[in-house]
mmCIF file of C-alpha atoms in Angstrom:
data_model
loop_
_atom_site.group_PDB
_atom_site.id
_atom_site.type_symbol
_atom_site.label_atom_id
_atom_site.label_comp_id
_atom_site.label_asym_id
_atom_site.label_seq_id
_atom_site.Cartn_x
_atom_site.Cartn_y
_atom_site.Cartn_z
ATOM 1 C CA UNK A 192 2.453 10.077 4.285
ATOM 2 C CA UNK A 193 4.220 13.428 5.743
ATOM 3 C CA UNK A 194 7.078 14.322 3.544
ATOM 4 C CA UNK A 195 10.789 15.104 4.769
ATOM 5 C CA UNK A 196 12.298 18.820 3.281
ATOM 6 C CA UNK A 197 14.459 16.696 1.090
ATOM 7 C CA UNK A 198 11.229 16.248 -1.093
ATOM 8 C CA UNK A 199 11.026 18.671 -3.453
ATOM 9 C CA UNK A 200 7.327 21.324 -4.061
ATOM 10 C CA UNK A 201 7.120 19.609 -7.300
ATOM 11 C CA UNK A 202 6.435 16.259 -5.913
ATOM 12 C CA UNK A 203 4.839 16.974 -2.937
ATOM 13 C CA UNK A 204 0.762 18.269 -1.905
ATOM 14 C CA UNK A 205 -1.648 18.298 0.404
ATOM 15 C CA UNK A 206 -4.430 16.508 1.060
ATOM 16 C CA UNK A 207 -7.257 18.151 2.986
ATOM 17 C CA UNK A 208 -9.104 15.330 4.359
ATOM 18 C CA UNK A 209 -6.277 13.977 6.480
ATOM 19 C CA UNK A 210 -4.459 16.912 6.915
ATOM 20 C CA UNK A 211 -1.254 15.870 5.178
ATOM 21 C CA UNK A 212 1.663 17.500 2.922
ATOM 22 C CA UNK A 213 3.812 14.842 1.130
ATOM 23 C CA UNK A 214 2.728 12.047 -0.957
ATOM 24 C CA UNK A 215 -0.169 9.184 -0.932
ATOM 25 C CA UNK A 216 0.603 5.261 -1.934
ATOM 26 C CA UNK A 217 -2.150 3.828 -4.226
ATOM 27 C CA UNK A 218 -1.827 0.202 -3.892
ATOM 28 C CA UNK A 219 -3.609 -2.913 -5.355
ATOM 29 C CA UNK A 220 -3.520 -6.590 -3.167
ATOM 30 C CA UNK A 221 -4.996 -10.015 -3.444
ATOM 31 C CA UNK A 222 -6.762 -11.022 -0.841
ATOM 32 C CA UNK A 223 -4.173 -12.243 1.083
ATOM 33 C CA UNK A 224 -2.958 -8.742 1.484
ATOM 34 C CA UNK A 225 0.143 -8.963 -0.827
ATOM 35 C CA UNK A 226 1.217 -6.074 -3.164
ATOM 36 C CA UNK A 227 0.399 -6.474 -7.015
ATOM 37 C CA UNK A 228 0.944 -3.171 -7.899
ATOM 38 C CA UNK A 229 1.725 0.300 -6.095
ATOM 39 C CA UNK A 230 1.820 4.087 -7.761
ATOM 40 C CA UNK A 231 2.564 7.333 -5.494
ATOM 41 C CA UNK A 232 1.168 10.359 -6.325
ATOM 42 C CA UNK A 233 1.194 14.099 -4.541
ATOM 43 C CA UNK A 234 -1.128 13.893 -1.851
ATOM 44 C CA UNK A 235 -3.990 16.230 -3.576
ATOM 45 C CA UNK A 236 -4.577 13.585 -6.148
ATOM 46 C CA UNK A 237 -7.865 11.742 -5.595
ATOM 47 C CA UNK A 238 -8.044 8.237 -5.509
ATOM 48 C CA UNK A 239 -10.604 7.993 -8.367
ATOM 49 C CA UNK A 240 -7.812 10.071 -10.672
ATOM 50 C CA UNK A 241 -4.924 7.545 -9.263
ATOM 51 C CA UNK A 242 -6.573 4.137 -9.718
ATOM 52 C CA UNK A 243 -6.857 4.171 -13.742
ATOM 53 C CA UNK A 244 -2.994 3.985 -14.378
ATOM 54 C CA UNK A 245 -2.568 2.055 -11.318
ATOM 55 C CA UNK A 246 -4.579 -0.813 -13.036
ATOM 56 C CA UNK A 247 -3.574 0.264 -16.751
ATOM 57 C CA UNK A 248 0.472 -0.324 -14.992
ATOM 58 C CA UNK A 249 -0.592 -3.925 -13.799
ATOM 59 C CA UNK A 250 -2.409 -4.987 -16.628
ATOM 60 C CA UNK A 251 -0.280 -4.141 -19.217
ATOM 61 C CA UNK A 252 2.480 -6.962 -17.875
ATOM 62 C CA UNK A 253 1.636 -10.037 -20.418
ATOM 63 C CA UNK A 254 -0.181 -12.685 -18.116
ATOM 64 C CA UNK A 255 -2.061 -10.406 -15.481
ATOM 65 C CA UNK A 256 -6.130 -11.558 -14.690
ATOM 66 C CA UNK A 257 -8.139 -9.819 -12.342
ATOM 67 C CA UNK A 258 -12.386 -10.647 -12.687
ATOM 68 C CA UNK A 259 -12.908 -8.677 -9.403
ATOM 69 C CA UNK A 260 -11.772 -5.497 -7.303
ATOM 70 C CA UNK A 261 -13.310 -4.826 -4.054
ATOM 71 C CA UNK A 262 -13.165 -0.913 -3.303
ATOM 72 C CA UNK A 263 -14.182 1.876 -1.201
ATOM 73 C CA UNK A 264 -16.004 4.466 -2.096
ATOM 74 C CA UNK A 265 -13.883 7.230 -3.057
ATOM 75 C CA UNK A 266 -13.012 4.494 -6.185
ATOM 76 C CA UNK A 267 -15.556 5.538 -8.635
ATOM 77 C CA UNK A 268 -16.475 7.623 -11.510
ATOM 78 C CA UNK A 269 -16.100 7.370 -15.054
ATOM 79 C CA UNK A 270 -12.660 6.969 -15.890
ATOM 80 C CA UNK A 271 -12.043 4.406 -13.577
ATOM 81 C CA UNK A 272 -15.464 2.693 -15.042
ATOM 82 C CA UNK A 273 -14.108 2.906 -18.123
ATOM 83 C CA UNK A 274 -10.541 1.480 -17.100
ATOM 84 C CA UNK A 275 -12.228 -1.539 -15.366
ATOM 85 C CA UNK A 276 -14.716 -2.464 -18.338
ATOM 86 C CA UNK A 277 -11.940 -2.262 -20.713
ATOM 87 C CA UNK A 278 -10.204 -4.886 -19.244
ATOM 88 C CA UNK A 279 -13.445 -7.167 -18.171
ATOM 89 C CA UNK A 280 -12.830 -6.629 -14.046
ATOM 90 C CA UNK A 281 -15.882 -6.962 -11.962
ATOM 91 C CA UNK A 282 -16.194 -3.956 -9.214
ATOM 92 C CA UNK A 283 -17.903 -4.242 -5.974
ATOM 93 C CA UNK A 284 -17.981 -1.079 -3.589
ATOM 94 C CA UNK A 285 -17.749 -1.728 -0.046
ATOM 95 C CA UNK A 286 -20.383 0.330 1.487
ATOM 96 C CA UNK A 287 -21.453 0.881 5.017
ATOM 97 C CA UNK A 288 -25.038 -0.873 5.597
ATOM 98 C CA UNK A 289 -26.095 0.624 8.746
ATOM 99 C CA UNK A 290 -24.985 4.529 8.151
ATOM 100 C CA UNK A 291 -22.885 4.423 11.314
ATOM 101 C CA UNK A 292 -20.403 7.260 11.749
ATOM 102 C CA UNK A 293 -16.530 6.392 13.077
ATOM 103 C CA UNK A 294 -14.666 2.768 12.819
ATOM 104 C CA UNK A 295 -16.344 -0.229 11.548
ATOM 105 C CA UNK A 296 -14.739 -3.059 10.418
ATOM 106 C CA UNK A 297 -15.984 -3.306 6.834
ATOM 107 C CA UNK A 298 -15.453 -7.086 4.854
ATOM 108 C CA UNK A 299 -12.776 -6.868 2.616
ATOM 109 C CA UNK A 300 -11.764 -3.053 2.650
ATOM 110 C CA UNK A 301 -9.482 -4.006 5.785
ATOM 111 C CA UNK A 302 -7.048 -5.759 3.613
ATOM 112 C CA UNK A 303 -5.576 -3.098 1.897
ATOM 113 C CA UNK A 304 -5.546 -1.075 5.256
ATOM 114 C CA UNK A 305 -3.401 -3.502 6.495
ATOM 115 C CA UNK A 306 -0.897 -4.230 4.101
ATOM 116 C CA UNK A 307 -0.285 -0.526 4.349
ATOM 117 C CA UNK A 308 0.631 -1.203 8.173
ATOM 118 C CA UNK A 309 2.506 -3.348 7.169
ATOM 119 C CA UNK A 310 4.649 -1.353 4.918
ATOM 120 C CA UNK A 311 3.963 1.710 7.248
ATOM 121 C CA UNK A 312 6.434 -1.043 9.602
ATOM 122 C CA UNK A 313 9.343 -0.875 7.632
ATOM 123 C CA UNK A 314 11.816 2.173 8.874
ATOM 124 C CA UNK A 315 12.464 3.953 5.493
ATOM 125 C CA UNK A 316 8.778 4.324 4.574
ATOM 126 C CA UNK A 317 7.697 5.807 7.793
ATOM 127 C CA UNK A 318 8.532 9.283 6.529
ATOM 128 C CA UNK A 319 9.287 9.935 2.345
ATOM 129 C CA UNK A 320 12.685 11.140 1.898
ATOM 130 C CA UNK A 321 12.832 10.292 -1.716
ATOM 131 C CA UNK A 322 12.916 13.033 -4.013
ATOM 132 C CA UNK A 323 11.597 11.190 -6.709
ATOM 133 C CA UNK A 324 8.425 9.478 -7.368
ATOM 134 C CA UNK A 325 9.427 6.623 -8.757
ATOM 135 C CA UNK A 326 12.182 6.173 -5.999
ATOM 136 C CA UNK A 327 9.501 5.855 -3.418
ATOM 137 C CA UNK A 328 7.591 3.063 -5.282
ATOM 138 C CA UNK A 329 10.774 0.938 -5.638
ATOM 139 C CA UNK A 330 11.249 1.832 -1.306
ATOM 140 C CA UNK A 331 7.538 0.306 -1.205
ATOM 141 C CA UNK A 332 8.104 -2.730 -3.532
ATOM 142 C CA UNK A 333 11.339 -3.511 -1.319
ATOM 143 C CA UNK A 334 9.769 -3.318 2.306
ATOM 144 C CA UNK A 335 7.002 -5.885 0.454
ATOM 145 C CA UNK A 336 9.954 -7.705 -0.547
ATOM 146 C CA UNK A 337 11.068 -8.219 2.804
ATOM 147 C CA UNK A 338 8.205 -8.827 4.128
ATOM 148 C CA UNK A 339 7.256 -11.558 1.426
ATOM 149 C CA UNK A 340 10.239 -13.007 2.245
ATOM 150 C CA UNK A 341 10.066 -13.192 5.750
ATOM 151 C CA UNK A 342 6.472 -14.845 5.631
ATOM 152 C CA UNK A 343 8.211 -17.751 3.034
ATOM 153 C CA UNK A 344 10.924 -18.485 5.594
ATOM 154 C CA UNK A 345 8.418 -18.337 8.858
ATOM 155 C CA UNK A 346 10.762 -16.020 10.294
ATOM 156 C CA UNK A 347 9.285 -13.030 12.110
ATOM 157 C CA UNK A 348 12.017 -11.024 13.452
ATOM 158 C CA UNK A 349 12.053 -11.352 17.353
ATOM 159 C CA UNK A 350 14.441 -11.049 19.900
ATOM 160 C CA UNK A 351 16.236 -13.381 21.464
ATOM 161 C CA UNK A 352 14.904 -16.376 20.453
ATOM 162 C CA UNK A 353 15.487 -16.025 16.321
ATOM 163 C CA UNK A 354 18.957 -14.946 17.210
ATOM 164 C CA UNK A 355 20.888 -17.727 19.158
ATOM 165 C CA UNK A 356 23.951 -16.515 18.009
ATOM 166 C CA UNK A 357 23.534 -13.330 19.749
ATOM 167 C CA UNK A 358 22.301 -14.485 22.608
ATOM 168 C CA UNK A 359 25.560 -16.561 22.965
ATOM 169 C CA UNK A 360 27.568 -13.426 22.742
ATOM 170 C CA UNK A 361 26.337 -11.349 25.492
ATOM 171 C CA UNK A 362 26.419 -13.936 27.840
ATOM 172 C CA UNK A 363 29.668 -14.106 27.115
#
Protein backbone atom coordinates (compact mmCIF):
# COMPACT_ATOMS: atom_id res chain seq x y z
CA UNK A 1 0.00 0.00 0.00
CA UNK A 2 1.18 3.75 -1.02
CA UNK A 3 2.88 5.30 1.90
CA UNK A 4 2.06 8.89 3.42
CA UNK A 5 5.52 11.37 3.82
CA UNK A 6 5.14 10.75 7.49
CA UNK A 7 6.77 7.27 6.74
CA UNK A 8 10.14 7.43 7.01
CA UNK A 9 13.03 6.02 3.72
CA UNK A 10 14.00 3.50 6.21
CA UNK A 11 10.74 1.77 6.28
CA UNK A 12 9.50 2.34 3.12
CA UNK A 13 10.35 0.64 -0.85
CA UNK A 14 9.18 -0.04 -3.90
CA UNK A 15 7.86 -2.71 -5.48
CA UNK A 16 8.18 -2.95 -9.25
CA UNK A 17 5.49 -5.22 -10.19
CA UNK A 18 2.66 -3.04 -8.94
CA UNK A 19 4.21 0.07 -9.15
CA UNK A 20 4.15 0.99 -5.47
CA UNK A 21 6.41 2.96 -2.78
CA UNK A 22 5.37 2.22 0.86
CA UNK A 23 4.91 -1.01 2.50
CA UNK A 24 3.26 -4.64 1.66
CA UNK A 25 0.98 -6.71 4.39
CA UNK A 26 1.90 -10.46 4.44
CA UNK A 27 -1.00 -12.09 5.95
CA UNK A 28 -2.00 -15.72 6.87
CA UNK A 29 -6.15 -16.74 7.13
CA UNK A 30 -8.22 -19.81 7.68
CA UNK A 31 -10.43 -20.47 5.33
CA UNK A 32 -13.00 -18.48 6.47
CA UNK A 33 -10.92 -15.50 5.64
CA UNK A 34 -9.99 -14.45 9.25
CA UNK A 35 -6.49 -13.11 10.20
CA UNK A 36 -4.06 -15.60 12.08
CA UNK A 37 -1.15 -13.77 11.63
CA UNK A 38 0.02 -10.50 9.68
CA UNK A 39 3.87 -9.06 9.18
CA UNK A 40 4.58 -5.74 7.02
CA UNK A 41 7.54 -5.41 5.31
CA UNK A 42 9.04 -2.53 2.73
CA UNK A 43 7.43 -3.10 -0.39
CA UNK A 44 10.72 -4.59 -2.30
CA UNK A 45 10.62 -7.60 -0.10
CA UNK A 46 9.41 -10.70 -1.94
CA UNK A 47 6.84 -12.74 -0.68
CA UNK A 48 8.97 -15.94 -0.65
CA UNK A 49 11.61 -13.82 1.80
CA UNK A 50 8.40 -12.56 3.99
CA UNK A 51 6.49 -15.82 4.52
CA UNK A 52 9.27 -17.77 6.70
CA UNK A 53 8.98 -15.42 9.83
CA UNK A 54 5.46 -14.85 9.10
CA UNK A 55 4.84 -18.62 9.90
CA UNK A 56 7.97 -18.94 12.37
CA UNK A 57 5.75 -15.63 14.36
CA UNK A 58 2.50 -17.86 14.39
CA UNK A 59 3.91 -20.98 15.25
CA UNK A 60 5.95 -20.14 17.92
CA UNK A 61 2.59 -19.17 20.18
CA UNK A 62 2.20 -22.59 22.37
CA UNK A 63 -0.99 -24.33 20.83
CA UNK A 64 -0.83 -23.24 17.03
CA UNK A 65 -1.59 -26.40 14.22
CA UNK A 66 -1.61 -25.83 10.72
CA UNK A 67 -1.34 -29.44 8.33
CA UNK A 68 -2.05 -27.27 5.21
CA UNK A 69 -1.33 -23.78 3.44
CA UNK A 70 -2.80 -23.07 0.17
CA UNK A 71 -0.50 -20.47 -1.78
CA UNK A 72 0.26 -18.71 -4.88
CA UNK A 73 3.01 -18.96 -6.67
CA UNK A 74 5.34 -16.34 -5.76
CA UNK A 75 5.33 -18.62 -2.18
CA UNK A 76 8.12 -20.91 -2.91
CA UNK A 77 11.71 -21.67 -2.69
CA UNK A 78 13.85 -23.10 -0.22
CA UNK A 79 13.61 -21.26 2.82
CA UNK A 80 10.10 -21.23 2.92
CA UNK A 81 10.37 -25.24 2.13
CA UNK A 82 12.39 -25.52 4.81
CA UNK A 83 10.13 -23.34 7.26
CA UNK A 84 7.03 -25.45 6.30
CA UNK A 85 8.74 -29.02 6.72
CA UNK A 86 10.07 -27.99 9.97
CA UNK A 87 6.92 -27.58 11.37
CA UNK A 88 5.03 -30.66 9.43
CA UNK A 89 2.55 -28.12 7.18
CA UNK A 90 1.37 -29.54 3.97
CA UNK A 91 1.74 -26.89 0.89
CA UNK A 92 -0.40 -26.83 -2.11
CA UNK A 93 0.30 -24.09 -4.88
CA UNK A 94 -2.59 -22.73 -6.56
CA UNK A 95 -1.74 -22.77 -10.13
CA UNK A 96 -3.56 -21.67 -13.20
CA UNK A 97 -4.68 -24.93 -15.30
CA UNK A 98 -5.56 -23.46 -18.52
CA UNK A 99 -2.50 -20.77 -19.00
CA UNK A 100 -5.02 -17.96 -19.39
CA UNK A 101 -3.63 -14.44 -19.09
CA UNK A 102 -5.74 -11.60 -16.85
CA UNK A 103 -8.47 -12.41 -13.92
CA UNK A 104 -9.53 -15.81 -13.09
CA UNK A 105 -11.06 -16.75 -10.15
CA UNK A 106 -8.63 -19.34 -8.78
CA UNK A 107 -10.12 -21.93 -5.69
CA UNK A 108 -8.85 -20.90 -2.59
CA UNK A 109 -6.27 -18.05 -3.48
CA UNK A 110 -9.41 -15.59 -3.37
CA UNK A 111 -9.58 -15.80 0.32
CA UNK A 112 -6.72 -14.03 1.27
CA UNK A 113 -7.52 -11.42 -1.54
CA UNK A 114 -10.44 -10.70 0.20
CA UNK A 115 -9.73 -10.39 3.66
CA UNK A 116 -7.31 -7.79 2.42
CA UNK A 117 -10.51 -5.84 1.05
CA UNK A 118 -11.67 -6.15 3.83
CA UNK A 119 -9.03 -4.52 5.83
CA UNK A 120 -8.28 -2.28 2.71
CA UNK A 121 -12.23 -1.03 4.15
CA UNK A 122 -11.22 0.26 7.26
CA UNK A 123 -10.22 4.24 6.99
CA UNK A 124 -6.75 4.20 8.72
CA UNK A 125 -5.31 1.40 6.56
CA UNK A 126 -6.24 2.87 3.29
CA UNK A 127 -3.00 4.84 3.19
CA UNK A 128 0.18 3.90 5.94
CA UNK A 129 0.84 6.77 8.06
CA UNK A 130 2.64 4.82 10.66
CA UNK A 131 6.16 5.39 10.96
CA UNK A 132 6.84 2.25 12.41
CA UNK A 133 6.52 -1.23 11.31
CA UNK A 134 5.24 -2.71 14.00
CA UNK A 135 2.64 0.19 14.45
CA UNK A 136 1.07 -0.75 11.19
CA UNK A 137 0.60 -4.46 12.12
CA UNK A 138 -1.18 -3.55 15.40
CA UNK A 139 -3.52 -0.82 12.79
CA UNK A 140 -4.14 -4.24 10.79
CA UNK A 141 -4.85 -6.55 13.81
CA UNK A 142 -7.39 -3.72 15.05
CA UNK A 143 -9.46 -3.14 11.73
CA UNK A 144 -9.66 -7.33 11.97
CA UNK A 145 -10.74 -6.69 15.35
CA UNK A 146 -13.54 -4.72 14.34
CA UNK A 147 -14.44 -6.50 11.82
CA UNK A 148 -14.45 -9.87 13.89
CA UNK A 149 -16.50 -8.21 16.06
CA UNK A 150 -18.97 -6.90 13.93
CA UNK A 151 -19.55 -10.40 12.20
CA UNK A 152 -20.16 -11.93 16.13
CA UNK A 153 -22.83 -9.30 16.79
CA UNK A 154 -24.54 -9.55 13.05
CA UNK A 155 -24.18 -5.98 12.87
CA UNK A 156 -23.02 -4.57 9.54
CA UNK A 157 -22.88 -0.93 9.81
CA UNK A 158 -25.75 0.62 7.65
CA UNK A 159 -27.61 3.60 7.66
CA UNK A 160 -30.62 4.26 8.93
CA UNK A 161 -31.91 1.21 9.84
CA UNK A 162 -28.96 0.00 12.56
CA UNK A 163 -29.30 3.44 13.99
CA UNK A 164 -32.91 4.12 15.30
CA UNK A 165 -31.72 6.45 17.61
CA UNK A 166 -30.52 8.69 14.98
CA UNK A 167 -33.10 8.43 12.90
CA UNK A 168 -35.33 9.74 15.79
CA UNK A 169 -33.21 12.80 16.03
CA UNK A 170 -33.38 14.29 12.69
CA UNK A 171 -36.84 13.94 12.41
CA UNK A 172 -36.97 15.82 15.16
Amino acid sequence: MDASETVGQDSRGYDGGKSRDGRKRHILTDTEGLLLEVTVTTADVHDSKAAPALLETFMDQPGRLLKLVWVDSAYQGPALAEAFARHGVRVEVVRRLDGRRGFVVLARRWVVERTLSWLARSRRLNRDHERRLDHHAQMVWWAAVIRLSRRLAGDAPRWPEKRPGRLLRARA
